[in-house]
Amino acid sequence: MKLILGILMCILSEVSFAQYTFRYEYDSIRTLPTSFVEVEDGFVIAGAKHPNQGDYNIHLYNSHLIKINNKGEYQWTKELKDSLFNNIFDIDFDNNYLYAVELANIEIDRSKTYFLKFDTHGSLLNRKEIGSISNTSRDNLPSDIIVRQDGNILLSNSEFNFSNGNTECVIYCLDKDGNILTRTAFSQDTLSCIPYDLIKTTDNGFAVVMSALNLNTLYEKVFLLKFDSIGNEMWRTQINTSDPIQTDFSLCELNNTLYCAMATSYTNGGPARLTIVKYDDNGNQLFEKNYANNSSSEPESFDFPRISLNKDSTSLLIYGSFAGSQTVFNPRLLFADLNGNIYNSIDVPYQHELGNGWSIDLKPSDDGGITLLNRNFSYIPQASNYTELLKLDCEGNFEWKDKCSFINSDSDVIIFPNPSNNFFNFQLENIAENSNIELIIYDNVGNLVFKTSSYSRCFTVDLTNISIGVYQFKLRINEIDYFTGKLVRN
């Protein structure tokens, strides 16, 4: 039944979206986009920019921010000018300030990690070193910065320690001025490690995927780690897939269930394919799903994946760079159900020389759409690179539609349409016939707004008389709590 619903999903929900999509293009010499974040009135793109057109030395890049409004129109650029290579790796926003993590070279093979704080106009308010040169220089590699639910900030870093010659993965918890509250260092045995992705979790903890390299055997392992809200490690598990080589990792989470997307290959240097793995809240692997054929004479490859949930947490969004026999690095957007089954694939068109589109980042937008960050470049030496931000509707269309279909075949509770402006259909699987099903709906402060009961596993409720907004609901089966979730009345 779920599979049929996932394939057909003929019920389309009425959604009030802004009526636009856009493609914003920033044509500048040697721009290196790394991340973006949605702000109240648009988007801010972060990365590095070469300061001039004459000298392309790798050590001559400045961290920079680009602001566009929510129609894709350019507003401003802010650049941090330094004498060596600087690059913002990630950026986040807490509705008041922008926070970023920056890699700054101080000399060849010597680098520092900085915490940056900006106002909403891109003016730098604070720049603070994280770690010290005595401990963090060679192999210093920041990864992510995220604002937690409690207002503090998590920042991930890879740090080389001169005293023992080891490289550690480190997670810092900072206050909003960049002061270090806690430092959590972890590795695997005596392995060198790099934190590839860091996400916050529903329980106010965080999860990290790290790549660990044994410097003696040169054997690389990949580990997924879960931490509680104060940084205590709850569990770690080695990611084992049917492909022995794993690179380019990305995480997302739903109710303490973790999804990891990665590029994998059978042989070192061979063509990559997309692999999605899912883990429960104890670190047990639930499935491995592979996409693309890496054994044919003209193999497909899928590199640089980013994974996220759509706005309503009903589908997985995966973005990466696809390569076939005729093209390289063509961005592709995939849609999967929560069991990792791909049900839609969209080649994202790009503007410039064929085969030079690099996928960089993916985020669901606040209005239900999807925003993608690309980098396009030319094979011609010393030619421009292009930063592109693309806004699509919730199904990946460039022509914005008012209707969107959502699929959730992983849950025993299926609700459609959601969002809706009046009627919500509930379908419950795997419960006994004639069970007493009770639906209770609360507003965002916990007040009861609706309550009903049914003895049918498929029932419909009319919420026309409650106000537009987001509501929490609870399902009870025979007076026992069974399921909680969210309804959107529009």
CSV table of C-alpha atoms in Angstrom, one decimal, residues 52-447:
chain,number,residue,atom,x,y,z
A,52,ASN,CA,42.6,40.8,-9.0
A,53,GLN,CA,42.8,39.5,-12.6
A,54,GLY,CA,46.6,39.4,-12.9
A,55,ASP,CA,48.1,37.0,-10.3
A,56,TYR,CA,46.4,33.6,-9.8
A,57,ASN,CA,48.6,32.5,-6.9
A,58,ILE,CA,46.6,30.2,-4.7
A,59,HIS,CA,47.6,32.3,-1.6
A,60,LEU,CA,45.8,35.4,-2.9
A,61,TYR,CA,42.2,34.8,-2.0
A,62,ASN,CA,40.0,36.8,0.3
A,63,SER,CA,36.9,35.6,2.3
A,64,HIS,CA,33.8,37.3,1.0
A,65,LEU,CA,30.0,37.4,1.3
A,66,ILE,CA,27.5,38.1,-1.4
A,67,LYS,CA,23.9,39.2,-0.5
A,68,ILE,CA,20.9,38.8,-2.9
A,69,ASN,CA,17.3,39.4,-2.1
A,70,ASN,CA,14.6,36.8,-2.2
A,71,LYS,CA,13.9,37.5,-5.9
A,72,GLY,CA,17.5,36.7,-6.9
A,73,GLU,CA,18.6,40.3,-7.3
A,74,TYR,CA,22.1,41.3,-6.3
A,75,GLN,CA,22.4,43.7,-3.3
A,76,TRP,CA,26.0,43.8,-2.0
A,77,THR,CA,29.4,42.1,-1.7
A,78,LYS,CA,31.6,42.3,1.4
A,79,GLU,CA,35.2,41.2,1.2
A,80,LEU,CA,37.8,40.6,4.0
A,81,LYS,CA,41.1,41.6,2.6
A,82,ASP,CA,44.2,39.8,3.8
A,83,SER,CA,47.6,39.0,2.3
A,84,LEU,CA,47.1,35.2,2.1
A,85,PHE,CA,44.5,32.7,1.2
A,86,ASN,CA,41.4,33.0,3.3
A,87,ASN,CA,38.2,31.1,2.7
A,88,ILE,CA,34.9,31.0,4.6
A,89,PHE,CA,33.9,27.3,4.8
A,90,ASP,CA,30.4,27.6,6.2
A,91,ILE,CA,27.9,30.1,7.3
A,92,ASP,CA,24.7,30.2,9.5
A,93,PHE,CA,22.1,32.7,10.7
A,94,ASP,CA,20.2,33.1,14.0
A,95,ASN,CA,17.7,35.8,12.8
A,96,ASN,CA,20.0,38.5,14.2
A,97,TYR,CA,23.6,37.8,13.2
A,98,LEU,CA,25.6,35.9,10.6
A,99,TYR,CA,28.2,33.4,11.9
A,100,ALA,CA,31.0,31.8,9.8
A,101,VAL,CA,34.0,29.6,10.1
A,102,GLU,CA,37.1,30.6,8.2
A,103,LEU,CA,40.4,29.0,7.2
A,104,ALA,CA,43.2,31.5,7.0
A,105,ASN,CA,46.8,30.7,5.8
A,106,ILE,CA,49.5,32.5,7.7
A,107,GLU,CA,52.3,30.9,5.7
A,108,ILE,CA,52.9,27.9,3.5
A,109,ASP,CA,51.3,24.8,5.3
A,110,ARG,CA,50.5,26.9,8.3
A,111,SER,CA,46.9,27.9,8.9
A,112,LYS,CA,44.5,29.0,11.5
A,113,THR,CA,40.7,28.7,12.0
A,114,TYR,CA,38.7,31.7,12.8
A,115,PHE,CA,35.1,32.3,14.1
A,116,LEU,CA,33.5,35.3,12.3
A,117,LYS,CA,30.4,37.3,13.3
A,118,PHE,CA,28.7,39.7,11.0
A,119,ASP,CA,25.6,41.9,11.2
A,120,THR,CA,22.9,41.5,8.6
A,121,HIS,CA,24.6,44.0,6.3
A,122,GLY,CA,27.8,42.0,6.2
A,123,SER,CA,29.8,44.2,8.5
A,124,LEU,CA,32.3,42.2,10.5
A,125,LEU,CA,31.7,42.5,14.2
A,126,ASN,CA,34.1,39.9,15.6
A,127,ARG,CA,36.9,37.7,14.3
A,128,LYS,CA,38.3,35.3,16.8
A,129,GLU,CA,40.9,32.6,16.5
A,130,ILE,CA,39.8,29.1,17.4
A,131,GLY,CA,42.7,27.0,18.7
A,132,SER,CA,46.3,28.3,18.8
A,133,ILE,CA,49.2,28.0,16.4
A,134,SER,CA,51.1,25.7,18.8
A,135,ASN,CA,48.4,23.1,18.4
A,136,THR,CA,46.6,23.9,15.1
A,137,SER,CA,48.5,24.7,12.0
A,138,ARG,CA,49.4,22.1,9.4
A,139,ASP,CA,46.3,20.1,8.2
A,140,ASN,CA,44.0,22.6,9.9
A,141,LEU,CA,40.7,22.2,8.2
A,142,PRO,CA,37.4,23.7,9.4
A,143,SER,CA,34.1,22.1,8.2
A,144,ASP,CA,30.8,23.5,9.6
A,145,ILE,CA,29.3,26.1,11.8
A,146,ILE,CA,25.7,25.8,13.1
A,147,VAL,CA,23.6,27.7,15.6
A,148,ARG,CA,22.0,25.3,18.2
A,149,GLN,CA,18.5,25.4,19.6
A,150,ASP,CA,19.9,26.8,22.8
A,151,GLY,CA,21.6,29.7,21.0
A,152,ASN,CA,25.2,28.5,21.3
A,153,ILE,CA,27.3,27.7,18.3
A,154,LEU,CA,28.9,24.5,17.2
A,155,LEU,CA,32.1,24.6,15.0
A,156,SER,CA,34.0,21.6,13.7
A,157,ASN,CA,37.7,21.6,12.9
A,158,SER,CA,40.5,19.2,12.1
A,159,GLU,CA,43.6,20.1,14.0
A,160,PHE,CA,47.2,18.9,13.8
A,161,ASN,CA,49.0,18.7,17.1
A,162,PHE,CA,52.7,19.3,16.8
A,163,SER,CA,53.4,17.8,20.3
A,164,ASN,CA,52.3,14.2,19.3
A,165,GLY,CA,52.1,14.4,15.5
A,166,ASN,CA,48.4,13.4,15.4
A,167,THR,CA,45.5,15.0,13.8
A,168,GLU,CA,42.3,15.3,15.8
A,169,CYS,CA,38.7,16.0,14.9
A,170,VAL,CA,37.4,18.7,17.3
A,171,ILE,CA,34.0,20.2,17.9
A,172,TYR,CA,33.9,23.5,19.7
A,173,CYS,CA,30.8,24.9,21.5
A,174,LEU,CA,31.0,28.7,21.4
A,175,ASP,CA,28.9,31.5,22.7
A,176,LYS,CA,27.7,34.1,20.3
A,177,ASP,CA,30.9,36.1,20.6
A,178,GLY,CA,33.1,33.2,19.8
A,179,ASN,CA,34.2,32.4,23.4
A,180,ILE,CA,34.9,28.7,23.8
A,181,LEU,CA,32.6,26.9,26.2
A,182,THR,CA,33.6,23.3,25.5
A,183,ARG,CA,36.1,21.5,23.3
A,184,THR,CA,35.3,17.9,22.3
A,185,ALA,CA,38.3,16.2,20.6
A,186,PHE,CA,37.9,12.7,19.1
A,187,SER,CA,39.7,10.3,16.8
A,188,GLN,CA,39.8,6.6,16.1
A,189,ASP,CA,42.8,4.8,17.6
A,190,THR,CA,45.8,6.6,16.4
A,191,LEU,CA,44.2,7.7,13.1
A,192,SER,CA,44.3,11.1,11.5
A,193,CYS,CA,40.8,12.3,10.9
A,194,ILE,CA,38.7,15.0,9.2
A,195,PRO,CA,35.1,15.9,10.2
A,196,TYR,CA,33.2,16.1,6.9
A,197,ASP,CA,29.8,17.1,8.2
A,198,LEU,CA,28.3,18.3,11.4
A,199,ILE,CA,24.6,18.6,12.1
A,200,LYS,CA,22.5,19.3,15.2
A,201,THR,CA,19.9,16.7,16.2
A,202,THR,CA,16.4,16.7,17.6
A,203,ASP,CA,17.5,16.1,21.2
A,204,ASN,CA,19.8,19.2,21.1
A,205,GLY,CA,22.8,17.0,20.6
A,206,PHE,CA,24.9,16.7,17.4
A,207,ALA,CA,26.2,14.1,15.0
A,208,VAL,CA,29.4,14.0,13.0
A,209,VAL,CA,30.7,12.0,10.1
A,210,MET,CA,34.5,11.7,10.0
A,211,SER,CA,37.0,10.2,7.6
A,212,ALA,CA,39.9,8.6,9.5
A,213,LEU,CA,43.2,7.7,7.9
A,214,ASN,CA,45.8,5.4,9.5
A,215,LEU,CA,49.1,7.1,8.7
A,216,ASN,CA,51.0,3.8,8.9
A,217,THR,CA,48.8,1.5,6.8
A,218,LEU,CA,47.2,4.3,4.8
A,219,TYR,CA,43.9,2.5,5.3
A,220,GLU,CA,40.9,4.9,5.6
A,221,LYS,CA,37.8,4.3,7.6
A,222,VAL,CA,34.6,6.4,7.9
A,223,PHE,CA,32.8,6.8,11.3
A,224,LEU,CA,29.5,8.2,12.3
A,225,LEU,CA,29.4,9.6,15.8
A,226,LYS,CA,26.4,10.8,17.9
A,227,PHE,CA,26.9,13.2,20.9
A,228,ASP,CA,24.4,14.4,23.6
A,229,SER,CA,23.7,18.0,24.3
A,230,ILE,CA,26.8,18.6,26.5
A,231,GLY,CA,29.2,16.8,24.1
A,232,ASN,CA,29.3,13.3,25.6
A,233,GLU,CA,29.8,10.7,23.0
A,234,MET,CA,26.7,8.4,22.9
A,235,TRP,CA,27.8,6.0,20.2
A,236,ARG,CA,30.0,5.6,17.1
A,237,THR,CA,29.8,3.2,14.3
A,238,GLN,CA,32.0,2.5,11.3
A,239,ILE,CA,30.2,3.1,8.0
A,240,ASN,CA,30.6,0.0,5.9
A,241,THR,CA,29.1,-0.1,2.4
A,242,SER,CA,29.3,-2.5,-0.5
A,243,ASP,CA,31.8,-0.1,-2.1
A,244,PRO,CA,35.2,0.0,-0.3
A,245,ILE,CA,36.0,3.7,-1.1
A,246,GLN,CA,33.8,6.4,0.4
A,247,THR,CA,34.3,10.2,0.0
A,248,ASP,CA,32.3,13.4,0.2
A,249,PHE,CA,29.9,12.8,3.1
A,250,SER,CA,26.8,14.7,4.1
A,251,LEU,CA,24.3,14.1,6.9
A,252,CYS,CA,20.7,14.9,7.8
A,253,GLU,CA,18.5,13.8,10.6
A,254,LEU,CA,14.8,13.1,11.4
A,255,ASN,CA,13.7,12.3,14.9
A,256,ASN,CA,17.2,11.0,15.8
A,257,THR,CA,17.3,8.8,12.7
A,258,LEU,CA,20.4,9.7,10.7
A,259,TYR,CA,20.9,9.6,6.9
A,260,CYS,CA,24.3,9.8,5.4
A,261,ALA,CA,24.9,10.4,1.6
A,262,MET,CA,28.3,9.8,0.1
A,263,ALA,CA,30.1,9.1,-3.1
A,264,THR,CA,31.4,5.6,-3.2
A,265,SER,CA,33.5,3.5,-5.7
A,266,TYR,CA,34.8,0.0,-6.0
A,267,THR,CA,38.4,1.0,-6.7
A,268,ASN,CA,40.5,3.9,-5.7
A,269,GLY,CA,40.2,6.4,-8.5
A,270,GLY,CA,37.3,4.6,-10.1
A,271,PRO,CA,33.9,6.1,-11.0
A,272,ALA,CA,31.8,7.0,-8.0
A,273,ARG,CA,28.1,6.4,-7.3
A,274,LEU,CA,25.8,7.8,-4.8
A,275,THR,CA,25.2,5.7,-1.6
A,276,ILE,CA,22.6,6.5,1.0
A,277,VAL,CA,22.7,4.8,4.4
A,278,LYS,CA,20.3,5.1,7.3
A,279,TYR,CA,20.9,4.6,11.0
A,280,ASP,CA,18.6,4.4,14.0
A,281,ASP,CA,19.1,6.3,17.2
A,282,ASN,CA,21.4,3.5,18.6
A,283,GLY,CA,23.7,3.6,15.5
A,284,ASN,CA,22.4,0.4,13.9
A,285,GLN,CA,22.4,0.5,10.1
A,286,LEU,CA,18.9,0.2,8.7
A,287,PHE,CA,19.6,0.2,5.0
A,288,GLU,CA,22.1,0.9,2.2
A,289,LYS,CA,20.8,2.2,-1.1
A,290,ASN,CA,23.0,2.8,-4.2
A,291,TYR,CA,22.3,5.0,-7.2
A,292,ALA,CA,24.1,5.0,-10.6
A,293,ASN,CA,25.8,2.2,-12.4
A,294,ASN,CA,29.5,2.1,-11.8
A,295,SER,CA,30.3,-1.2,-13.5
A,296,SER,CA,29.3,-0.5,-17.2
A,297,SER,CA,31.7,0.3,-20.0
A,298,GLU,CA,30.6,4.0,-19.9
A,299,PRO,CA,29.9,4.4,-16.2
A,300,GLU,CA,28.0,7.1,-14.5
A,301,SER,CA,29.5,8.9,-11.5
A,302,PHE,CA,27.9,10.9,-8.7
A,303,ASP,CA,30.2,13.2,-6.7
A,304,PHE,CA,30.0,15.9,-4.0
A,305,PRO,CA,26.6,14.9,-2.6
A,306,ARG,CA,24.6,17.0,-0.2
A,307,ILE,CA,21.6,15.6,1.6
A,308,SER,CA,18.7,17.3,3.3
A,309,LEU,CA,15.0,16.9,4.1
A,310,ASN,CA,12.4,18.9,2.3
A,311,LYS,CA,10.6,21.5,4.4
A,312,ASP,CA,7.9,19.1,5.7
A,313,SER,CA,10.4,16.3,6.4
A,314,THR,CA,8.5,14.0,4.0
A,315,SER,CA,11.2,13.4,1.4
A,316,LEU,CA,15.0,13.3,1.1
A,317,LEU,CA,16.7,15.9,-1.2
A,318,ILE,CA,20.1,14.9,-2.6
A,319,TYR,CA,22.2,17.2,-4.7
A,320,GLY,CA,25.4,16.2,-6.4
A,321,SER,CA,27.6,16.5,-9.5
A,322,PHE,CA,26.8,13.8,-12.1
A,323,ALA,CA,29.2,12.6,-14.7
A,324,GLY,CA,28.4,10.3,-17.6
A,325,SER,CA,30.3,9.4,-20.8
A,326,GLN,CA,29.6,12.7,-22.5
A,327,THR,CA,29.7,15.2,-19.7
A,328,VAL,CA,31.4,15.9,-16.4
A,329,PHE,CA,30.1,17.6,-13.3
A,330,ASN,CA,26.6,18.2,-14.4
A,331,PRO,CA,24.6,19.1,-11.2
A,332,ARG,CA,21.7,16.7,-10.5
A,333,LEU,CA,18.9,17.0,-7.9
A,334,LEU,CA,17.4,13.7,-6.7
A,335,PHE,CA,14.2,13.1,-4.7
A,336,ALA,CA,13.9,10.0,-2.5
A,337,ASP,CA,11.4,8.7,0.0
A,338,LEU,CA,12.5,8.1,3.6
A,339,ASN,CA,13.4,4.5,2.6
A,340,GLY,CA,16.1,5.9,0.3
A,341,ASN,CA,14.2,5.0,-2.9
A,342,ILE,CA,14.8,7.6,-5.7
A,343,TYR,CA,11.5,8.6,-7.3
A,344,ASN,CA,12.6,11.7,-9.3
A,345,SER,CA,15.8,12.9,-10.9
A,346,ILE,CA,16.4,16.3,-12.3
A,347,ASP,CA,19.4,17.5,-14.3
A,348,VAL,CA,19.9,21.1,-13.2
A,349,PRO,CA,20.8,23.2,-16.3
A,350,TYR,CA,23.8,25.5,-16.0
A,351,GLN,CA,24.9,28.5,-18.0
A,352,HIS,CA,28.4,28.0,-19.3
A,353,GLU,CA,30.8,25.6,-20.8
A,354,LEU,CA,29.3,22.1,-20.9
A,355,GLY,CA,30.5,19.8,-18.2
A,356,ASN,CA,31.8,22.3,-15.7
A,357,GLY,CA,28.9,22.6,-13.2
A,358,TRP,CA,30.0,21.7,-9.6
A,359,SER,CA,27.3,21.2,-7.1
A,360,ILE,CA,28.2,23.0,-3.8
A,361,ASP,CA,25.3,23.2,-1.4
A,362,LEU,CA,21.6,22.5,-1.0
A,363,LYS,CA,19.0,23.8,1.4
A,364,PRO,CA,15.2,23.8,1.6
A,365,SER,CA,13.8,27.3,1.6
A,366,ASP,CA,11.4,28.7,4.2
A,367,ASP,CA,8.6,28.9,1.6
A,368,GLY,CA,8.9,25.3,0.7
A,369,GLY,CA,11.1,25.7,-2.3
A,370,ILE,CA,14.6,24.4,-2.9
A,371,THR,CA,17.8,26.5,-3.1
A,372,LEU,CA,20.9,25.2,-4.8
A,373,LEU,CA,24.5,26.6,-4.9
A,374,ASN,CA,26.7,25.8,-7.9
A,375,ARG,CA,30.2,26.8,-9.1
A,376,ASN,CA,30.8,26.8,-12.9
A,377,PHE,CA,34.1,27.4,-14.5
A,378,SER,CA,35.9,27.4,-17.8
A,379,TYR,CA,38.7,25.2,-19.0
A,380,ILE,CA,40.4,28.2,-20.5
A,381,PRO,CA,43.3,29.2,-18.2
A,382,GLN,CA,42.8,32.3,-16.0
A,383,ALA,CA,39.2,32.7,-17.1
A,384,SER,CA,36.3,33.5,-14.9
A,385,ASN,CA,34.5,31.2,-12.5
A,386,TYR,CA,30.8,31.7,-12.0
A,387,THR,CA,28.9,31.4,-8.7
A,388,GLU,CA,25.2,30.5,-9.2
A,389,LEU,CA,22.4,30.4,-6.7
A,390,LEU,CA,19.2,28.7,-8.0
A,391,LYS,CA,15.8,28.9,-6.5
A,392,LEU,CA,13.3,26.1,-7.5
A,393,ASP,CA,9.9,25.1,-6.4
A,394,CYS,CA,9.4,22.1,-4.1
A,395,GLU,CA,9.5,19.7,-7.0
A,396,GLY,CA,12.6,21.1,-8.6
A,397,ASN,CA,10.7,23.1,-11.3
A,398,PHE,CA,12.0,26.4,-12.6
A,399,GLU,CA,8.4,27.4,-13.3
A,400,TRP,CA,6.9,27.8,-9.8
A,401,LYS,CA,3.8,25.8,-9.2
A,402,ASP,CA,1.2,26.3,-6.5
A,403,LYS,CA,0.8,22.6,-5.9
A,404,CYS,CA,3.3,20.2,-4.5
A,405,SER,CA,3.1,16.5,-3.7
A,406,PHE,CA,4.9,15.0,-0.7
A,407,ILE,CA,5.8,11.4,-0.2
A,408,ASN,CA,6.5,9.7,3.1
A,409,SER,CA,6.5,5.9,2.7
A,410,ASP,CA,8.8,5.3,5.7
A,411,SER,CA,6.2,6.0,8.3
A,412,ASP,CA,3.3,3.9,9.6
A,413,VAL,CA,1.3,7.1,9.5
A,414,ILE,CA,0.6,8.8,6.1
A,415,ILE,CA,-1.0,12.2,6.0
A,416,PHE,CA,-2.0,13.9,2.8
A,417,PRO,CA,-2.3,16.6,1.7
A,418,ASN,CA,0.0,18.4,4.2
A,419,PRO,CA,0.0,21.4,4.1
A,420,SER,CA,-3.7,21.8,3.4
A,421,ASN,CA,-6.2,24.6,3.7
A,422,ASN,CA,-9.0,22.4,5.1
A,423,PHE,CA,-9.1,18.6,4.8
A,424,PHE,CA,-6.4,16.3,6.1
A,425,ASN,CA,-6.5,12.5,5.3
A,426,PHE,CA,-4.9,10.1,7.7
A,427,GLN,CA,-3.9,6.6,6.7
A,428,LEU,CA,-2.5,4.3,9.5
A,429,GLU,CA,-0.6,1.1,8.7
A,430,ASN,CA,0.2,-1.9,10.9
A,431,ILE,CA,-2.5,-1.4,13.5
A,432,ALA,CA,-5.3,-3.8,14.4
A,433,GLU,CA,-8.7,-3.4,12.8
A,434,ASN,CA,-11.3,-1.5,14.9
A,435,SER,CA,-8.6,0.0,17.1
A,436,ASN,CA,-9.7,3.2,18.9
A,437,ILE,CA,-7.7,6.0,17.2
A,438,GLU,CA,-7.6,9.3,18.9
A,439,LEU,CA,-6.3,12.5,17.2
A,440,ILE,CA,-5.3,15.4,19.3
A,441,ILE,CA,-4.1,18.7,17.9
A,442,TYR,CA,-2.3,21.5,19.8
A,443,ASP,CA,-1.1,25.0,18.8
A,444,ASN,CA,2.5,26.1,19.2
A,445,VAL,CA,2.0,27.0,22.9
A,446,GLY,CA,0.4,23.6,23.8
A,447,ASN,CA,-3.3,24.7,23.8
